[in-house]
XYZ file of N, CA and C in Angstrom:
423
model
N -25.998 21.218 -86.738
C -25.210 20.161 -87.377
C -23.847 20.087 -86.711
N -23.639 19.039 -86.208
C -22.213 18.947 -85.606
C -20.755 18.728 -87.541
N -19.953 19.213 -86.338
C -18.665 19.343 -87.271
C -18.128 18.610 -87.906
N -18.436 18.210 -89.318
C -18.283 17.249 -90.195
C -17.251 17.176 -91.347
N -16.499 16.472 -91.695
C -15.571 16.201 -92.625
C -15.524 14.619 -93.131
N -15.924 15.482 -95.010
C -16.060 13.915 -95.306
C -15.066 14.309 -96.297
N -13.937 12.740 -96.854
C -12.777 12.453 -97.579
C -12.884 11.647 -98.219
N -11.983 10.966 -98.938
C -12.518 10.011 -99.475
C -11.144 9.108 -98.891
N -11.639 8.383 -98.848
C -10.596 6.683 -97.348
C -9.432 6.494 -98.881
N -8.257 6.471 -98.356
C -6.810 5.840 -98.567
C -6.540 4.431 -97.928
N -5.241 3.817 -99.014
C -5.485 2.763 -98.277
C -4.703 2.725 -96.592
N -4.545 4.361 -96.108
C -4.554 3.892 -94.535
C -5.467 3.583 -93.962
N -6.476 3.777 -93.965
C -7.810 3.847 -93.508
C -8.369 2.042 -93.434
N -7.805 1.919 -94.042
C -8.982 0.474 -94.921
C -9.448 -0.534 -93.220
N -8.337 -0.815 -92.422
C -8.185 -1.595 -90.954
C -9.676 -1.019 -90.374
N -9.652 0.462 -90.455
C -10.376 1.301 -89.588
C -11.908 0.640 -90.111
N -11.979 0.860 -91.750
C -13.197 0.832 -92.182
C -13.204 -0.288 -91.843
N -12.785 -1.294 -91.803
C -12.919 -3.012 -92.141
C -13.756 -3.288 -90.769
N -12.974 -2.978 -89.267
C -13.866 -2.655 -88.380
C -14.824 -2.115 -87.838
N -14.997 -0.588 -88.534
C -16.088 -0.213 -88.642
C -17.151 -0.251 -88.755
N -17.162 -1.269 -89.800
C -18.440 -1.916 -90.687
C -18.967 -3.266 -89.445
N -17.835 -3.321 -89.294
C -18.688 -5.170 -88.189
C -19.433 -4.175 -87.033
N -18.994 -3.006 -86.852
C -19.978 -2.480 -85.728
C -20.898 -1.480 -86.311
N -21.254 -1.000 -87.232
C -22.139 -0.064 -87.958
C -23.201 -0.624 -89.234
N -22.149 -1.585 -89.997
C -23.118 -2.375 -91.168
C -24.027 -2.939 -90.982
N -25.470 -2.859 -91.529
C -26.413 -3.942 -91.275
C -25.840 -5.042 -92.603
N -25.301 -6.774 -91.958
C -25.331 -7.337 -93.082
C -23.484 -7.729 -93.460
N -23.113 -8.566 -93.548
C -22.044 -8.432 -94.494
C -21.727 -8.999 -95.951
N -20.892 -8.642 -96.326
C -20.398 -8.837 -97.823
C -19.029 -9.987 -98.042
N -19.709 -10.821 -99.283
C -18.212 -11.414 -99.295
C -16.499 -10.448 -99.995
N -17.410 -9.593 -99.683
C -16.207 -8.625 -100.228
C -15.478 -7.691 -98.815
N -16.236 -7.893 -97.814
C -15.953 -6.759 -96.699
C -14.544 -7.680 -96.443
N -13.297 -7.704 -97.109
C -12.450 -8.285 -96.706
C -11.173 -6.911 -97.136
N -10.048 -6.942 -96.568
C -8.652 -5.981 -97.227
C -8.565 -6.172 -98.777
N -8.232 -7.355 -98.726
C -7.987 -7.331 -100.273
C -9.618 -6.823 -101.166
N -10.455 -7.410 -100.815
C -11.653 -6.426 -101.446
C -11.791 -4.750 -101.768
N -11.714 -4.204 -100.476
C -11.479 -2.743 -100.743
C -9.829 -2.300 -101.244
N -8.881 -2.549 -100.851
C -8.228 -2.886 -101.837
C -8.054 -2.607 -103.175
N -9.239 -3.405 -104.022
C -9.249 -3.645 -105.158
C -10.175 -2.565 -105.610
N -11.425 -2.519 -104.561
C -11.968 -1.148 -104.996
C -11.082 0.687 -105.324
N -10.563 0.297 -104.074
C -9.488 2.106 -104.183
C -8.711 1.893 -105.075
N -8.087 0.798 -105.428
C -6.544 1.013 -106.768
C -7.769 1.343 -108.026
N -8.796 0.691 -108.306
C -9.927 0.961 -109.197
C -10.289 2.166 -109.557
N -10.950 2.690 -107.894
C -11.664 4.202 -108.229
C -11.108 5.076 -106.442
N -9.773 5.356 -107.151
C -9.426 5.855 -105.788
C -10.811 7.012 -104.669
N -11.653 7.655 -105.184
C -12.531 8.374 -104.952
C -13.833 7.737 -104.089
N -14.237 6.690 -104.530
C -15.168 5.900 -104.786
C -15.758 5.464 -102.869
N -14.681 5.432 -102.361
C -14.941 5.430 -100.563
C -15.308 6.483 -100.063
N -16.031 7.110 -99.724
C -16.148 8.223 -99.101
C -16.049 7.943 -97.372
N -15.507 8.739 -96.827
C -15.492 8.795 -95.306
C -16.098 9.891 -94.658
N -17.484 9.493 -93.468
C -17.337 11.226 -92.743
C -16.911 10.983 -91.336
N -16.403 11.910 -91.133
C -15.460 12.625 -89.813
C -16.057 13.234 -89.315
N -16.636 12.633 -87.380
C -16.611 13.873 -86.798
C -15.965 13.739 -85.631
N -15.939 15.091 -85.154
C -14.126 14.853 -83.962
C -13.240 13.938 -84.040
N -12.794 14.081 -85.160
C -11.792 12.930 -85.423
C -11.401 11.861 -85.893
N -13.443 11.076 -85.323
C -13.485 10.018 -85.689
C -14.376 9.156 -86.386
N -14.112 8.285 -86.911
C -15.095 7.715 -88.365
C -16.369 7.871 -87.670
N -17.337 8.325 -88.185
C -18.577 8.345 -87.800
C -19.697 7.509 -89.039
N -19.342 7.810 -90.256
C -20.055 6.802 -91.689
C -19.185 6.777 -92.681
N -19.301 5.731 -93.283
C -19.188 5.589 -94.430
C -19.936 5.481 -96.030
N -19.680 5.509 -97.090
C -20.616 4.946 -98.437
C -19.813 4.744 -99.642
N -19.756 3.786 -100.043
C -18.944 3.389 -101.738
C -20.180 4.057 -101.974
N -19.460 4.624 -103.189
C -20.166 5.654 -104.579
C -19.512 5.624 -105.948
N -19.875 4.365 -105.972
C -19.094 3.508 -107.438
C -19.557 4.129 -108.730
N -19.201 4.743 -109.626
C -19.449 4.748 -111.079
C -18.840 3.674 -111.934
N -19.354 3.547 -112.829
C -18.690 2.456 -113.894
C -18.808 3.180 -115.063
N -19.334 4.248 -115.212
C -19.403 5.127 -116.425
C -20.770 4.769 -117.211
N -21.429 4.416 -116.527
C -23.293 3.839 -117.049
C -24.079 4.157 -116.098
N -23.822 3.709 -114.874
C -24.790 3.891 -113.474
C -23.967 4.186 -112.294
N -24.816 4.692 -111.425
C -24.269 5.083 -110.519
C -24.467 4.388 -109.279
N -23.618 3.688 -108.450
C -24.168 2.438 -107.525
C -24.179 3.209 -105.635
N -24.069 2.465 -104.927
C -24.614 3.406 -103.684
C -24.246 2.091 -102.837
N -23.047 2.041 -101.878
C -23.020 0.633 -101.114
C -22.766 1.160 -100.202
N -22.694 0.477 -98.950
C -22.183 0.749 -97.520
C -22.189 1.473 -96.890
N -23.086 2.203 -97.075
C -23.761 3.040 -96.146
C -24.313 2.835 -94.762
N -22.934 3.712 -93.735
C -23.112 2.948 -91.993
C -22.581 3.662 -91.883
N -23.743 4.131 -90.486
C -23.260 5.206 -89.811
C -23.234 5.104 -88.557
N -21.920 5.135 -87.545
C -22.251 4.761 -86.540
C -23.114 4.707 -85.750
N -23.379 3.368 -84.281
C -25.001 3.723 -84.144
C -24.865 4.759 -83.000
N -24.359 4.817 -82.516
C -24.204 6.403 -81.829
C -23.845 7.803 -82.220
N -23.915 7.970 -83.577
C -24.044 9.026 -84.503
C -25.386 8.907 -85.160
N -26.004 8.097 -85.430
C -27.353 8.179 -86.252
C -28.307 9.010 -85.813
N -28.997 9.592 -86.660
C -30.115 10.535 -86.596
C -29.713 12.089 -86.182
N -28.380 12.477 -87.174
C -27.458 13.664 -86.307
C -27.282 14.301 -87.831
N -28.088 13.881 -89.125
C -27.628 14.313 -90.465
C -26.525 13.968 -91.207
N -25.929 12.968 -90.517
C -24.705 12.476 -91.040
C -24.648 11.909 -92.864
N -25.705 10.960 -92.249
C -25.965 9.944 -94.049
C -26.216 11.161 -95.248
N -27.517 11.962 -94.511
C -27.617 13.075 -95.701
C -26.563 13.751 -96.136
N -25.272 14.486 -94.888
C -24.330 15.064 -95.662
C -23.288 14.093 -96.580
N -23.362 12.778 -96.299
C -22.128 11.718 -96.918
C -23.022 11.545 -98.207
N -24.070 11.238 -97.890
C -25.211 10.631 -99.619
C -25.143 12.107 -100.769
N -25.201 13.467 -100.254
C -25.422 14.422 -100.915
C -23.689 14.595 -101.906
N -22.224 14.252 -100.484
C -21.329 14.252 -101.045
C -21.317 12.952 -102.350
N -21.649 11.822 -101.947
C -21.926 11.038 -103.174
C -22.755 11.471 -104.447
N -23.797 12.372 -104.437
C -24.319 12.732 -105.771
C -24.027 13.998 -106.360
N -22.839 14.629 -105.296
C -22.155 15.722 -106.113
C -20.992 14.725 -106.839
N -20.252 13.750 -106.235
C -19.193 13.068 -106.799
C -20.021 12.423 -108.627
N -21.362 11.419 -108.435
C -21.661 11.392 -109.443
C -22.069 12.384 -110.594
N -22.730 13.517 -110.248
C -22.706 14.228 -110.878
C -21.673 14.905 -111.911
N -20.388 15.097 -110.891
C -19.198 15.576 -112.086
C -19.007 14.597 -112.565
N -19.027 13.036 -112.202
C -19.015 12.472 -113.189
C -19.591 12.279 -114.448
N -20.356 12.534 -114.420
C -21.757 12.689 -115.573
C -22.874 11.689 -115.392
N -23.012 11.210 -114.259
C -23.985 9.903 -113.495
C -25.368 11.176 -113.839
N -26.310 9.860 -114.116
C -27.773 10.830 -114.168
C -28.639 10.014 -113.583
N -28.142 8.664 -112.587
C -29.606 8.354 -111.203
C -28.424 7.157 -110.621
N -28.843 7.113 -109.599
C -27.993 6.497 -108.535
C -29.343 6.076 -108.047
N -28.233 4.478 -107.700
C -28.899 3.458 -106.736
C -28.334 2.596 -105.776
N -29.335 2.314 -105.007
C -28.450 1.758 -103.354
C -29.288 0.491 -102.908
N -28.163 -0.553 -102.915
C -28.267 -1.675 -102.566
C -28.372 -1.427 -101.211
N -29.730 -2.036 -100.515
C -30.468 -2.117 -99.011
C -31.092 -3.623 -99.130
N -30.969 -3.917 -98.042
C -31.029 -5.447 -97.739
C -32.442 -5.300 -97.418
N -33.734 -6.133 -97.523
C -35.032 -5.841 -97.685
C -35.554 -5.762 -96.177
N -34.747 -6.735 -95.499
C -35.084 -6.808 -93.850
C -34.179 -5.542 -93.281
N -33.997 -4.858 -93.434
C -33.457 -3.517 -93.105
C -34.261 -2.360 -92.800
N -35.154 -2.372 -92.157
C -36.350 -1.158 -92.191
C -35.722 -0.057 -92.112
N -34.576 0.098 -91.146
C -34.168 1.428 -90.805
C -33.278 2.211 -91.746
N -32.781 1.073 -92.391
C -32.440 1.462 -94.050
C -33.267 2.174 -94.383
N -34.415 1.409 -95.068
C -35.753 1.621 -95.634
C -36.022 3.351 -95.558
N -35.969 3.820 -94.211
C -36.780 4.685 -93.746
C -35.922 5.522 -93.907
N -34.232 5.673 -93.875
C -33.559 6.357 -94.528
C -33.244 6.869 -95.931
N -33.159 5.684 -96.355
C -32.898 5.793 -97.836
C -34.365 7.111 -98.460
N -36.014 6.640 -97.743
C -36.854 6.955 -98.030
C -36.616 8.970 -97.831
N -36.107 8.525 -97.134
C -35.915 10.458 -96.378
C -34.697 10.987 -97.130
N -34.071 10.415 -98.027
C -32.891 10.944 -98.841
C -34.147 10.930 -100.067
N -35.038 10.764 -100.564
C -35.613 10.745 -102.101
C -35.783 9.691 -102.832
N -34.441 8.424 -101.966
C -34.628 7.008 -102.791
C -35.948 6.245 -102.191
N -36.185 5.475 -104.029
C -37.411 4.468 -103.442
C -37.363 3.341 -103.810
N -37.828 2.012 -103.696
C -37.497 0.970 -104.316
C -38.106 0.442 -105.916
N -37.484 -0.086 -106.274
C -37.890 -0.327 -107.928
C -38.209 -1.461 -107.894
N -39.771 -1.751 -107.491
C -40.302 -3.012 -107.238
C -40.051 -3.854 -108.984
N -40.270 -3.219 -110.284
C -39.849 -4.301 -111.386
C -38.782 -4.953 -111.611
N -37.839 -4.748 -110.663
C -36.601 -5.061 -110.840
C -36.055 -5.710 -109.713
N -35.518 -7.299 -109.822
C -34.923 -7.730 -108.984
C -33.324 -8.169 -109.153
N -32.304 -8.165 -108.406
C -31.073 -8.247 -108.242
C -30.840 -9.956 -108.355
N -30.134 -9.747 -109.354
C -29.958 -11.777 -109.481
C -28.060 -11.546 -109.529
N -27.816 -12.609 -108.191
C -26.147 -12.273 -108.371
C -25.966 -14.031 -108.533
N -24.717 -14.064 -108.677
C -23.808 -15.181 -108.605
C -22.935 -14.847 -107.842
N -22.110 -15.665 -107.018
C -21.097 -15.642 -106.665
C -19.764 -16.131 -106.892
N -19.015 -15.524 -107.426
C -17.639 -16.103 -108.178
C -16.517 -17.022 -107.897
N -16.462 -16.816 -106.296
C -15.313 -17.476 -105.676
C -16.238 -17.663 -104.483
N -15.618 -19.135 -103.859
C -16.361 -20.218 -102.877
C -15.651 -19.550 -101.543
């Protein structure tokens, strides 16, 4: 296992992640904006997790509680870090974080055309909950 350090992102970080994501995310969000995360860290300062290796961002994952469920977003890991154990050590730091919270199942939004998601998420224990589908709205145009 190479030399890993995961934190949880301040808002110095946020520039870093914001770019990060356009080169690691499958997918974007109308939220992948400053003021979005932003609003997430003043919320749940914890809730970003970052991992570090030599220095430099290698993945990320929001690990949102709301005090009911436990949510699982953004999970990207650089693509020249992948397949190095990275996600497992950042996903495991996310279900020790839910855990002290008192979270009892966590779930992770994966985009369906995402196989390599798929095949990750599958190798962490998560599976999909075919009775259940995600119905959003969007709030602002």
């Amino acid at each position: 296992m190479i030399d890993l350090r995961i934190r949880a992102a301040g808002p110095e970080d946020l520039d870093a992640v914001l770019a990060f994501w356009k080169v690691a995310a499958e997918g974007t969000s109308i939220s992948d904006d400053r003021e979005g995360v932003e609003r997430l860290l003043a919320r749940d300062p914890e809730a970003l997790l970052l991992a570090e290796a030599g220095g430099e961002l290698a993945a990320t994952v929001i690990a949102g509680f709301d005090g009911w469920r436990c949510h699982l977003y953004r999970l990207a890991v650089h693509p020249g870090r992948r397949r190095q154990g990275i996600a497992t050590a950042l996903l495991t730091a996310a279900e020790e974080r839910f855990t002290t919270l008192g979270g009892r199942r966590a779930d992770a939004m994966v985009l369906v055309r995402n196989e390599r998601a798929g095949h990750a998420w599958a190798a962490a224990g998560y599976g999909p909950q075919e009775q259940w589908r995600r119905w959003v709205k969007h709030l602002v145009s």
